[in-house]
XYZ file of C-alpha atoms in Angstrom:
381
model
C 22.703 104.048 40.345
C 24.787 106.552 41.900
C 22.692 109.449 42.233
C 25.427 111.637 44.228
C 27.913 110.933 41.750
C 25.228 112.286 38.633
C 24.917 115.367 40.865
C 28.296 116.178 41.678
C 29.408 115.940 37.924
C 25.979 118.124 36.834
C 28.266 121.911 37.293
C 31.603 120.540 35.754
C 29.083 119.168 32.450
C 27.351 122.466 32.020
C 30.928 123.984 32.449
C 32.146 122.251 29.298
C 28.985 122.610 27.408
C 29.027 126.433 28.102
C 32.903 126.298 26.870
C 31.853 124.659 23.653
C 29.754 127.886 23.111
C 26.653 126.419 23.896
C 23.807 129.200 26.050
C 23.555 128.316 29.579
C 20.077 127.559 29.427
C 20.471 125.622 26.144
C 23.316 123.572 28.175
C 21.070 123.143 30.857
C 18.276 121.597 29.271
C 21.239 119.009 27.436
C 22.904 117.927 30.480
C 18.973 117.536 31.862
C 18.053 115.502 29.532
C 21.782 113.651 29.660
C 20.796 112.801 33.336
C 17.899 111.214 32.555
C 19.381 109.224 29.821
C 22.199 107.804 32.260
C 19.007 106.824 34.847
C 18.224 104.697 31.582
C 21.318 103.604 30.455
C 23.731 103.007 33.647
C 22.108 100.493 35.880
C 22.422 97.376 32.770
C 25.750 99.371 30.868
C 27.571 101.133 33.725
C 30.445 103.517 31.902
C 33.557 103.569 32.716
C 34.359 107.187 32.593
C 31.130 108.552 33.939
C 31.916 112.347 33.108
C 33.003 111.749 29.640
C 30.303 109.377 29.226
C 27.676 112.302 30.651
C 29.815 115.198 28.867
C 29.606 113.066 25.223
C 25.587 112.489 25.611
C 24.831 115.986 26.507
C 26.435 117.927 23.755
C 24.634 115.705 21.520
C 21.511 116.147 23.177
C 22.402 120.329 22.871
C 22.768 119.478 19.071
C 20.135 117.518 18.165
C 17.689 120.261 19.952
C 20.012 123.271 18.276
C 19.439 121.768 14.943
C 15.708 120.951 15.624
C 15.127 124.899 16.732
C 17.144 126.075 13.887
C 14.684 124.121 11.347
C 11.472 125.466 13.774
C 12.371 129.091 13.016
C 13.096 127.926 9.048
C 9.547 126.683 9.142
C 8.161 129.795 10.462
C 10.202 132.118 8.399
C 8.596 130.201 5.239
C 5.071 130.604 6.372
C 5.860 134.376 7.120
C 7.153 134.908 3.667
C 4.272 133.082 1.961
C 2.432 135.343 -0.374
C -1.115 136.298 0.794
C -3.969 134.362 -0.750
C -5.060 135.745 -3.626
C -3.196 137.547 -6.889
C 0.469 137.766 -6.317
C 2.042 141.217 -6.569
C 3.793 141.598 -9.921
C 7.231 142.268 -9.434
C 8.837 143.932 -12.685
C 12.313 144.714 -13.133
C 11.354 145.704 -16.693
C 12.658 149.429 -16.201
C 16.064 148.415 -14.118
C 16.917 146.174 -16.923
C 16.599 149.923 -19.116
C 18.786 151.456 -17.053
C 21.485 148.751 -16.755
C 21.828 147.861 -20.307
C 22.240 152.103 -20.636
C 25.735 151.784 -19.307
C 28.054 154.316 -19.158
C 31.022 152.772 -20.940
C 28.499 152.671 -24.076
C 27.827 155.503 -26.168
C 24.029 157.049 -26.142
C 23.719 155.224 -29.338
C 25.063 151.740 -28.946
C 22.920 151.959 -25.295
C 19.761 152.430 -26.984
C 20.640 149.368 -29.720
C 21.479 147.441 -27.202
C 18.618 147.822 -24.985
C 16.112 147.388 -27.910
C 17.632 144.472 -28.925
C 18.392 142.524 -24.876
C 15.471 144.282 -23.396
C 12.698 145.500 -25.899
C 13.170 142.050 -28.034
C 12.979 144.334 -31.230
C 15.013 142.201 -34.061
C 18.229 143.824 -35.412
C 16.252 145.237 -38.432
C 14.091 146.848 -36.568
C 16.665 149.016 -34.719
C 18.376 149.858 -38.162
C 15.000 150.928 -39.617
C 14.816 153.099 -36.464
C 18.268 154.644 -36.646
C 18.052 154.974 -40.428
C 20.811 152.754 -41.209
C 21.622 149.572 -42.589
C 20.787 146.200 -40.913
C 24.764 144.814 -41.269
C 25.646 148.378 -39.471
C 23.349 147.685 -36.520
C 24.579 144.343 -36.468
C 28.329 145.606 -36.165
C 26.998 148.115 -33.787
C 25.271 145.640 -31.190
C 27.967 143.015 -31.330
C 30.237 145.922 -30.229
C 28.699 147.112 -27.661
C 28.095 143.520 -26.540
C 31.548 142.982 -26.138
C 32.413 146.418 -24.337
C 29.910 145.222 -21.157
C 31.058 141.875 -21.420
C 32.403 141.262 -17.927
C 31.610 145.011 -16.842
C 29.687 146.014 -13.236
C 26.244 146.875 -14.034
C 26.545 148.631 -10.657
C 26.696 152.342 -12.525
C 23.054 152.486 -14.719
C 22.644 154.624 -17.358
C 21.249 158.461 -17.655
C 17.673 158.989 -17.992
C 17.685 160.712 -21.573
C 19.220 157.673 -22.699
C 16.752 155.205 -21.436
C 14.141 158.118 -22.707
C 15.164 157.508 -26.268
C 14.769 153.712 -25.715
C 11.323 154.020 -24.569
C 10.395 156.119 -27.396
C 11.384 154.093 -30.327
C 10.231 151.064 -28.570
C 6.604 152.737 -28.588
C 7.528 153.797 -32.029
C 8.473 150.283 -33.224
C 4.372 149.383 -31.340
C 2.573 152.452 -33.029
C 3.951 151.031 -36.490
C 1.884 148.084 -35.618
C 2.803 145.960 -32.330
C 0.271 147.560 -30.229
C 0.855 145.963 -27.014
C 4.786 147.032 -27.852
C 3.435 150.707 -27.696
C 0.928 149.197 -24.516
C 4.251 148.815 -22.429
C 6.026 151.633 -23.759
C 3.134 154.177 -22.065
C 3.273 151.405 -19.081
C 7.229 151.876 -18.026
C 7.413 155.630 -19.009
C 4.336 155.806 -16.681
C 6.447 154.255 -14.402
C 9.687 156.012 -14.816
C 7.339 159.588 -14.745
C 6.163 158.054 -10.938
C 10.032 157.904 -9.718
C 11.495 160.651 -11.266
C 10.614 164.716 -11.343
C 11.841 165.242 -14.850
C 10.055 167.391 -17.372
C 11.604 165.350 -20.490
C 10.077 162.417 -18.927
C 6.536 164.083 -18.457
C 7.131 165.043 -21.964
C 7.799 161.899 -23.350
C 4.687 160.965 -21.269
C 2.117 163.193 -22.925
C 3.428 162.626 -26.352
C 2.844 158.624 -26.262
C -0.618 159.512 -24.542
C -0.966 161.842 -27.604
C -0.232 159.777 -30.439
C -1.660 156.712 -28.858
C -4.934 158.424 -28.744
C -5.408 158.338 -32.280
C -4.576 154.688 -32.854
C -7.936 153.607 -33.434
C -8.486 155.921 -36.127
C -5.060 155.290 -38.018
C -6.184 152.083 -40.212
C -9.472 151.964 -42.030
C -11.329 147.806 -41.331
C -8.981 146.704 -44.001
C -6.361 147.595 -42.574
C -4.855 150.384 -44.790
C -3.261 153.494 -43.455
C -5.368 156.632 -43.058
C -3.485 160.271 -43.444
C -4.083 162.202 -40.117
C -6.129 165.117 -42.383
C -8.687 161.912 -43.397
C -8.935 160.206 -39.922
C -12.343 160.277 -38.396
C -11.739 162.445 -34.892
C -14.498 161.157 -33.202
C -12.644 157.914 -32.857
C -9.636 159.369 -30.984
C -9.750 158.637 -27.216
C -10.204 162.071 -25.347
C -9.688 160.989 -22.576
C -6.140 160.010 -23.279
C -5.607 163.570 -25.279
C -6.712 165.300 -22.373
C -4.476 163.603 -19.779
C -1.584 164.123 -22.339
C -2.163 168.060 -22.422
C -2.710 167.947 -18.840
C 0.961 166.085 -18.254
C 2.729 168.297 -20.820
C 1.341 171.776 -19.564
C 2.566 170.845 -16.192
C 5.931 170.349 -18.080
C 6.119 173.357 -20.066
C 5.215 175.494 -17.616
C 8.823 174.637 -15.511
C 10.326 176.031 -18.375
C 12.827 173.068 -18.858
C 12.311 172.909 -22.780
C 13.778 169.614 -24.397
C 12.593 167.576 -27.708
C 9.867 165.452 -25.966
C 7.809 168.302 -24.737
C 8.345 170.126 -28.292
C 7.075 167.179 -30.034
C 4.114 166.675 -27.329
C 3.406 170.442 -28.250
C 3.332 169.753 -31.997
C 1.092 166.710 -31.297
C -1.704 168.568 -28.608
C -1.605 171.593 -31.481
C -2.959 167.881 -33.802
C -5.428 166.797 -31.264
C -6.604 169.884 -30.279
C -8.332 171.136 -33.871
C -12.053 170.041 -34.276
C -11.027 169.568 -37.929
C -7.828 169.192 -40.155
C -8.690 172.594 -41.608
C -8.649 174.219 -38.166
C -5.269 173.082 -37.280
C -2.667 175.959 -36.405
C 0.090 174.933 -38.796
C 1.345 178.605 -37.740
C 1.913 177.473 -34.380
C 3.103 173.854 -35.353
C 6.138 175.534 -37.466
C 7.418 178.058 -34.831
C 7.404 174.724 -32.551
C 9.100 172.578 -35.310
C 11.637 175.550 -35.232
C 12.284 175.097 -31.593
C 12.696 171.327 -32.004
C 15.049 171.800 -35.085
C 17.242 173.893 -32.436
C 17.069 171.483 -29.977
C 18.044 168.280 -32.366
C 19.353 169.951 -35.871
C 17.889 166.141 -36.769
C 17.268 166.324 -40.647
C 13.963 163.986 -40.478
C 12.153 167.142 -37.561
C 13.279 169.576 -40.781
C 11.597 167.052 -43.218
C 8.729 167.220 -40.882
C 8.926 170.818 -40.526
C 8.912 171.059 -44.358
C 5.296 169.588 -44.582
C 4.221 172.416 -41.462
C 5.807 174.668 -43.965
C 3.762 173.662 -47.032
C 0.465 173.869 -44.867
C 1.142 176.839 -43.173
C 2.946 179.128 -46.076
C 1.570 177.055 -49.332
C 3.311 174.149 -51.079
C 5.818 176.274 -53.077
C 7.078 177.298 -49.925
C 7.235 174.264 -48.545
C 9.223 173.214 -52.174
C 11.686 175.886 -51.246
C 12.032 174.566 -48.064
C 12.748 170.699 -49.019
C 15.313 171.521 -51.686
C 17.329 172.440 -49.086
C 17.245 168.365 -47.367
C 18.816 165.405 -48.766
C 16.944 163.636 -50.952
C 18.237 160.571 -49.638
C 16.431 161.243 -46.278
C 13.834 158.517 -45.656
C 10.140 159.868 -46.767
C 11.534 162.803 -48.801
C 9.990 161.091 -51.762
C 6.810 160.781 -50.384
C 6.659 164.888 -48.574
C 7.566 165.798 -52.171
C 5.190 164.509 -53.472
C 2.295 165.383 -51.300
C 3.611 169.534 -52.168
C 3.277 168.545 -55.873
C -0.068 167.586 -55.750
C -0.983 170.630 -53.778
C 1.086 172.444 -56.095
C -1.119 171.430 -58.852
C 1.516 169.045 -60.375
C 0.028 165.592 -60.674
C 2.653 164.220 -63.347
C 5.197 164.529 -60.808
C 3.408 163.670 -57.762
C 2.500 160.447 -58.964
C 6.186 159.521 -60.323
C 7.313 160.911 -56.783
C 4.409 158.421 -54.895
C 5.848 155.763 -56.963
C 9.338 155.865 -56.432
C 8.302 156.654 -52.127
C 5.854 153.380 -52.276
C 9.254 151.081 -53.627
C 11.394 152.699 -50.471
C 8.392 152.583 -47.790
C 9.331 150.940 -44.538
C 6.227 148.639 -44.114
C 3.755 147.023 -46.591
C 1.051 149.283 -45.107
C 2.831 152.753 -45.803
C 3.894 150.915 -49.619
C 0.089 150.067 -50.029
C -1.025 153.851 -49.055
C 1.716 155.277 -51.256
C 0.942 153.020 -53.927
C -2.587 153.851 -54.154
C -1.928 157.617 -54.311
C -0.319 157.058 -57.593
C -2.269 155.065 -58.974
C -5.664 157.791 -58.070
C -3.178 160.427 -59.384
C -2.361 157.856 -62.801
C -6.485 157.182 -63.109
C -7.122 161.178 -63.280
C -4.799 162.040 -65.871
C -5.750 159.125 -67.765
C -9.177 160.188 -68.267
């Protein structure tokens, strides 16, 4: 073995391995260990080009340890990115998804039937029933605005009124029945009122708080409707009212005024009477006029109609609906309510009738049902 020769060709090695783009040190520790194997190797299989023989060996000794570091520092980035024992954070994406499927090139209307349907997993008649329209329209409307995002960037997300309006008749779709649908309503607008300083967002807030307060005190143990006027108040959760009033006070009082916070007003004014005679219909109307100027929506002046009849008497509140289409959904049923008060059984029990056969849900038919029938048994004594 030729030691003088494995010495003299040591610098012009390392030269080459260095060219190649390998780190001195790196190429040092290759030609090293190159060295040794030719101590091995040469004195039974002497090669005839000793350099390329030395030059060949090394560079695969540099990639054999290059590959084995690269898969060391693999290893360790794994264990580093190992979740902590114990329960794994929940990551949810829930509320991005809102805000992507909100795109601009959709109208505020196909974005909120779009996102009820991909996101909220409401089913197509559920949306209709929502926007007061027929199931084959919200079909025709969905399958448009599928195809106007098909292929589009979700890199522009959509406003934050618009994703409002999809929280709210998500939780609206859940206080009709699905109560963990109403559960993760409250959860993402709790969310969304945690990343954004937005007083329509702290009123949309306090309103679900609001109305979900009184959810244990909406159905009787056989599961029939109760009228807010019959519900016992002792079972609403004051805890929850309180944090509402506390969330929309802090809203109204930036003077910011939009249609959640006039609704949240309408429904503290609700949970804040001890009884359903001590309620401050007064106060309810003049904020029913500020959300009828904020929406014009005909089903907040049906609303307002039944403020109307409680606050100014039920021929008032007559006056007041014969201005409304009677095609508007519940008109039936507010009509007949002011008849009754009115002292007008006949026709409040023909009106209960006719709102029981256009009711939404089988527990709103039931209630209606049985108002017609009480109002049938009296006259038929």
């Amino acid at each position: 073995m030729n030691e003088a020769l494995l010495r003299s060709l040591t610098p012009s090695v390392l030269t080459v391995l260095v060219r190649r783009g390998a780190d001195f040190a790196a190429a040092e520790d290759a030609v090293q260990d190159a060295l040794v194997e030719a101590v091995r190797v040469w004195p039974a299989d002497p090669p005839r080009d000793a350099k390329g023989w030395l030059v060949t060996v090394a560079w695969r000794k540099f990639l054999d340890a290059a590959r084995a570091d690269a898969a060391r520092r693999r290893r360790e980035d794994l264990v580093e990115e190992e979740p902590a024992p114990g329960p794994a954070p929940a990551a949810d994406d829930t509320l991005q998804l809102y805000f992507l499927c909100a795109h601009p090139s959709l109208t505020p209307s196909s974005a909120v039937a779009l996102t009820l349907r991909a996101v909220g997993g409401l089913t197509t008649r559920q949306i209709a029933q929502a926007y007061l329209v027929p199931e084959a329209t919200m079909a025709q409307r969905i399958s448009r605005a599928k195809r106007t995002v098909s292929g589009v960037r979700f890199d522009r997300p959509g406003d934050v009124a618009t994703v409002l309006r999809v929280l709210y008749l998500v939780f609206n779709e859940g206080y009709s029945g699905e109560v963990d649908l109403a559960a993760e309503a409250i959860r993402l607008t709790r969310q969304l009122a945690a990343a954004i300083d937005h007083p329509e967002v702290a009123g949309l807030l306090a309103l679900m708080l609001l109305h979900h307060a009184r959810r244990a005190a909406r159905t009787a143990p056989d599961g029939s409707l109760v009228p807010l006027a019959e519900q016992d108040r002792g079972r609403w959760d004051t805890k929850m009212i309180a944090e509402g009033i506390d969330i929309l006070q802090a809203a109204l009082a930036r003077d910011r005024l939009g249609e959640f916070q006039a609704q949240a007003a309408i429904a503290a004014l609700h949970a804040d009477a001890p009884t359903a005679e001590e309620t401050d219909w007064v106060q309810i109307v003049e904020w029913y006029d500020e959300l009828v100027r904020l929406t014009d929506s005909p089903v907040v002046r049906l609303n307002r109609v039944v403020a109307v009849g409680e606050a100014d008497g039920p021929r008032a509140g007559l006056t007041e609906l014969a201005a409304l289409d009677e095609s508007l959904p519940r008109h039936a049923a507010v009509a007949a309510y002011l008849h009754e008060r009115d002292g007008d059984p006949a026709t409040a029990a023909r009106l209960y009738a006719e709102a029981a056969r256009k009711a939404p849900n089988l527990a709103e038919r039931d209630y209606l049902t049985r108002q017609a029938a009480r109002l049938n048994s009296r006259r038929g004594r």
